[in-house]
Amino acid sequence: MRSLPPIRNRLFCPGPTPVPAESSLAGLETTLYHRSSEFKAEVLQARKGLQPFFQSPEDPLILTSSGSGAMESAMVNLTGEGDPIIAINGGKFGERWTKLGQAYGCQVKEMRLTWGETVDLDALKTLIQETPGLKAVFVQANETSTGVAHPIQDIADLVHKESDALLVVDAVSALVAHHIPMTDWGIDCLLSGSQKGFGTPAGLAFIALSDRAWGRLSSRRRFYFDLDRERKGQESGTTAWTPATSLIRSLNVSLIKLNDIGVEACDQYHRTAAEACREASATWGLSLFSKSHHSQALTAVALPAEVDGVALLKHAKERYGAMFAGGQDQAKGKIVRIAHLGLFDMFDLLAGLTALEYTLKDFHVIEELGQGVAAAMTRLHQP
Amino acid sequence: MRSLPPIRNRLFCPGPTPVPAESSLAGLETTLYHRSSEFKAEVLQARKGLQPFFQSPEDPLILTSSGSGAMESAMVNLTGEGDPIIAINGGKFGERWTKLGQAYGCQVKEMRLTWGETVDLDALKTLIQETPGLKAVFVQANETSTGVAHPIQDIADLVHKESDALLVVDAVSALVAHHIPMTDWGIDCLLSGSQKGFGTPAGLAFIALSDRAWGRLSSRRRFYFDLDRERKGQESGTTAWTPATSLIRSLNVSLIKLNDIGVEACDQYHRTAAEACREASATWGLSLFSKSHHSQALTAVALPAEVDGVALLKHAKERYGAMFAGGQDQAKGKIVRIAHLGLFDMFDLLAGLTALEYTLKDFHVIEELGQGVAAAMTRLHQP
């Protein structure tokens, strides 16, 4: 039957993610002047609150833009015209590194992966060796379009062993769900966004550079995304341009929650949530789109070939209020991406899996209700 | 005496401006996926709601950035390396055009004005005539640092009569307070931001181009601020990058209010508010920092030389909760900028003038209380 009290909309797409009511409410305070000492304190607090998730040498910088703006800032600050770079393209977001590099006139060597697969380290080693003067390697910590989490620590070790290049990591959908200690792993640039693991509305991006990267800023033309300028100002909480003040207020409330949980516990919780989703998928008899290195932020489930994935997701949304993301480009209509990212609790996740199980039943993908959810419940009940 | 119920903080700085509670509350809806049909409808609604204030040939595009991001987008889409441009620099924001043009390698001819003054049209004519191949002229509709509203219609006529150059107008703090019909006046690029006249939190910027400007996009490298890409996507409500969804929700509520009032009535109301502030200033015996062409968005009042403006504004804020902006750079400590911009009512404005009058009395700038406020009240009571 239909739920008589109307079903709430729930987001299970890999960003925007659910925003805690307290965080949203904090954004209602809109009488802060962005150059006041009170607001500068908010900026400093947010930078400090982000730091444990970046484990960066300096507190991350805050930009008013989407995550793609932070990607652009990495490209325009760290590369110059004609620089040889490697872009690891394992999906829609890897492809963005390629396009960004091309747009800014780099010599882009693309390591194109089959969607759902991760980096072959030997092939990457060869590519690095074949690229004299390699300036930087660009990769996603988590390829949101396929549900693959690339092995960043291994990639970092390889890049630094085989070259003098910088390693730039897009962790827009990875941070909080994955523990990525920037300095320990030798990452030279780590970036993220507000609307994923950080449980804040979209509109802010975050970026941190290693000392080595700060020492190698390119002479490329830039203005809005000039990180050196941001760094000088944000030392005292002064952003270069008018920041999204209400979003920074919301961010600070979410960061308090996230830091109370702790970086390691966030990583563990997301790992368990991912396992619960994989167990549900296996119970439904569905395979994963990611072949290995499954993300802790989202699970990409392959649908049987005869099922119209677009219609299935439309049904899940219209009938059960659950908004999953489908496949992009070549995966369109073929997969369901279940996000388990940010400030959601395990009952939210189970509501999503229940909605998906209902939908799979309605589409005759499964016969019996309750089995996949039971598998997930069981996994979530274990320590 | 102190007000026993605590005094509310009130913003009288020229952005961020007060956000109506209904607009803020609309931003609490954070379960919209930015690629859903519901959210695309929000984008289209916002673009349509902005149009009457731009009177642009197409509905304006929405960017997730500050107003400076929209300034950068104008520069990188409409100029190429080495292009001769004119930047009219009448203050802090005019200077930003110069710096942007220089950062992007244009040949910048700067028309530097004494702060508080506006453009000498004969001098501009000469400069245009002396600049063969002039690509574009950049100006502020409203120079927020000085309280001068440059005569855009006259400038547009001159630019088009004397050259083939594009006219780019930064109306970040001008729109809503000033009626600026883009197409009628022959403006080629008009841009603004969410946190000023549009009564929405900071984080969004808006930009519209003339057909002529669309026909002259430069070949310069760009990615995040690629307006052609935004134009193609936003035709159906699809932004190029993840937009600040909650802010667009808030914007739509503010735009409904603003369109209910109407463009002409907004212009008239802000003109009256500005006149009320000028009458109060005159009554206090204070002169204006703007020599002519006074802005309808803010009034810049010069303080007597012996008064420490920084201390005065600190007092206004700490004692009376009223946040005015002081002078920037060369005007630091010398002026008070009273914003009367966006969705504030006349009682809010009078509260601000009362707080300022109390402060002037506390600093012995005036003797008798009530006179300046009475002058403003009287002006606001007239039709």
GROMACS .gro file of C-alpha atoms in nm, chain A residues 157-298:
model
  142
  157ASP     CA    1   5.449   0.577  -0.360
  158LEU     CA    2   5.490   0.499  -0.728
  159VAL     CA    3   5.472   0.860  -0.846
  160HIS     CA    4   5.734   0.971  -0.596
  161LYS     CA    5   5.963   0.672  -0.659
  162GLU     CA    6   5.955   0.708  -1.036
  163SER     CA    7   5.942   1.085  -1.079
  164ASP     CA    8   5.963   1.427  -0.931
  165ALA     CA    9   5.602   1.501  -1.026
  166LEU     CA   10   5.335   1.634  -0.794
  167LEU     CA   11   5.038   1.412  -0.707
  168VAL     CA   12   4.701   1.587  -0.717
  169VAL     CA   13   4.406   1.399  -0.568
  170ASP     CA   14   4.041   1.486  -0.622
  171ALA     CA   15   3.872   1.364  -0.306
  172VAL     CA   16   3.546   1.550  -0.362
  173SER     CA   17   3.337   1.239  -0.294
  174ALA     CA   18   3.602   1.048  -0.099
  175LEU     CA   19   3.687   1.251   0.209
  176VAL     CA   20   3.516   1.160   0.535
  177ALA     CA   21   3.411   0.827   0.378
  178HIS     CA   22   3.778   0.743   0.327
  179HIS     CA   23   4.063   0.828   0.559
  180ILE     CA   24   4.322   0.994   0.335
  181PRO     CA   25   4.612   1.130   0.539
  182MET     CA   26   4.759   1.376   0.293
  183THR     CA   27   5.104   1.429   0.440
  184ASP     CA   28   5.164   1.068   0.545
  185TRP     CA   29   5.078   0.941   0.200
  186GLY     CA   30   5.276   1.207   0.015
  187ILE     CA   31   4.984   1.377  -0.159
  188ASP     CA   32   5.079   1.719  -0.293
  189CYS     CA   33   4.732   1.856  -0.346
  190LEU     CA   34   4.412   1.723  -0.191
  191LEU     CA   35   4.074   1.879  -0.264
  192SER     CA   36   3.712   1.823  -0.169
  193GLY     CA   37   3.367   1.985  -0.162
  194SER     CA   38   3.103   2.073   0.096
  195GLN     CA   39   2.810   1.871  -0.038
  196LYS     CA   40   2.950   1.518  -0.006
  197GLY     CA   41   3.107   1.369   0.303
  198PHE     CA   42   3.102   1.700   0.487
  199GLY     CA   43   2.720   1.706   0.506
  200THR     CA   44   2.683   2.070   0.406
  201PRO     CA   45   2.492   2.226   0.116
  202ALA     CA   46   2.678   2.263  -0.214
  203GLY     CA   47   2.874   2.581  -0.286
  204LEU     CA   48   3.205   2.544  -0.104
  205ALA     CA   49   3.523   2.365  -0.203
  206PHE     CA   50   3.835   2.290   0.001
  207ILE     CA   51   4.196   2.249  -0.104
  208ALA     CA   52   4.530   2.189   0.063
  209LEU     CA   53   4.883   2.183  -0.085
  210SER     CA   54   5.203   2.022   0.035
  211ASP     CA   55   5.507   2.240   0.105
  212ARG     CA   56   5.656   2.099  -0.214
  213ALA     CA   57   5.351   2.208  -0.414
  214TRP     CA   58   5.357   2.557  -0.260
  215GLY     CA   59   5.716   2.578  -0.376
  216ARG     CA   60   5.619   2.502  -0.735
  217LEU     CA   61   5.334   2.739  -0.812
  218SER     CA   62   5.325   2.798  -1.185
  219SER     CA   63   5.337   3.139  -1.348
  220ARG     CA   64   5.008   3.075  -1.527
  221ARG     CA   65   4.752   3.356  -1.544
  222ARG     CA   66   4.485   3.325  -1.273
  223PHE     CA   67   4.278   3.549  -1.050
  224TYR     CA   68   3.964   3.406  -0.885
  225PHE     CA   69   4.140   3.077  -0.810
  226ASP     CA   70   4.476   3.226  -0.708
  227LEU     CA   71   4.568   3.000  -0.416
  228ASP     CA   72   4.866   3.203  -0.301
  229ARG     CA   73   4.640   3.502  -0.254
  230GLU     CA   74   4.386   3.289  -0.066
  231ARG     CA   75   4.659   3.147   0.152
  232LYS     CA   76   4.785   3.490   0.258
  233GLY     CA   77   4.435   3.614   0.339
  234GLN     CA   78   4.293   3.304   0.502
  235GLU     CA   79   4.580   3.296   0.750
  236SER     CA   80   4.371   3.557   0.933
  237GLY     CA   81   4.031   3.431   0.810
  238THR     CA   82   4.005   3.678   0.521
  239THR     CA   83   3.894   3.513   0.199
  240ALA     CA   84   4.003   3.683  -0.123
  241TRP     CA   85   3.643   3.724  -0.243
  242THR     CA   86   3.307   3.742  -0.067
  243PRO     CA   87   3.254   3.389   0.064
  244ALA     CA   88   2.926   3.200   0.098
  245THR     CA   89   2.885   3.305   0.462
  246SER     CA   90   2.572   3.103   0.539
  247LEU     CA   91   2.729   2.784   0.403
  248ILE     CA   92   3.041   2.830   0.614
  249ARG     CA   93   2.818   2.861   0.920
  250SER     CA   94   2.647   2.533   0.825
  251LEU     CA   95   2.982   2.370   0.756
  252ASN     CA   96   3.107   2.451   1.103
  253VAL     CA   97   2.813   2.272   1.264
  254SER     CA   98   2.865   1.965   1.046
  255LEU     CA   99   3.239   1.970   1.118
  256ILE     CA  100   3.175   1.968   1.493
  257LYS     CA  101   2.967   1.653   1.449
  258LEU     CA  102   3.223   1.491   1.221
  259ASN     CA  103   3.514   1.569   1.451
  260ASP     CA  104   3.317   1.437   1.748
  261ILE     CA  105   3.285   1.107   1.560
  262GLY     CA  106   3.650   1.122   1.458
  263VAL     CA  107   3.832   1.060   1.134
  264GLU     CA  108   3.905   0.692   1.194
  265ALA     CA  109   3.552   0.616   1.312
  266CYS     CA  110   3.410   0.792   1.004
  267ASP     CA  111   3.628   0.574   0.783
  268GLN     CA  112   3.519   0.259   0.966
  269TYR     CA  113   3.149   0.350   0.958
  270HIS     CA  114   3.154   0.417   0.585
  271ARG     CA  115   3.344   0.094   0.523
  272THR     CA  116   3.075  -0.097   0.711
  273ALA     CA  117   2.796   0.084   0.526
  274ALA     CA  118   2.960  -0.009   0.197
  275GLU     CA  119   2.988  -0.371   0.305
  276ALA     CA  120   2.621  -0.374   0.403
  277CYS     CA  121   2.527  -0.247   0.056
  278ARG     CA  122   2.745  -0.505  -0.112
  279GLU     CA  123   2.586  -0.782   0.095
  280ALA     CA  124   2.239  -0.662  -0.002
  281SER     CA  125   2.342  -0.652  -0.369
  282ALA     CA  126   2.481  -1.004  -0.353
  283THR     CA  127   2.161  -1.124  -0.190
  284TRP     CA  128   1.960  -0.967  -0.471
  285GLY     CA  129   2.181  -1.157  -0.715
  286LEU     CA  130   2.322  -0.836  -0.860
  287SER     CA  131   2.687  -0.784  -0.937
  288LEU     CA  132   2.888  -0.473  -0.868
  289PHE     CA  133   2.990  -0.233  -1.141
  290SER     CA  134   3.324  -0.177  -0.968
  291LYS     CA  135   3.544  -0.480  -1.033
  292SER     CA  136   3.765  -0.426  -0.728
  293HIS     CA  137   3.869  -0.146  -0.489
  294HIS     CA  138   3.507  -0.074  -0.400
  295SER     CA  139   3.440   0.276  -0.273
  296GLN     CA  140   3.334   0.340   0.085
  297ALA     CA  141   3.133   0.640  -0.033
  298LEU     CA  142   2.900   0.474  -0.280
   0.00000   0.00000   0.00000
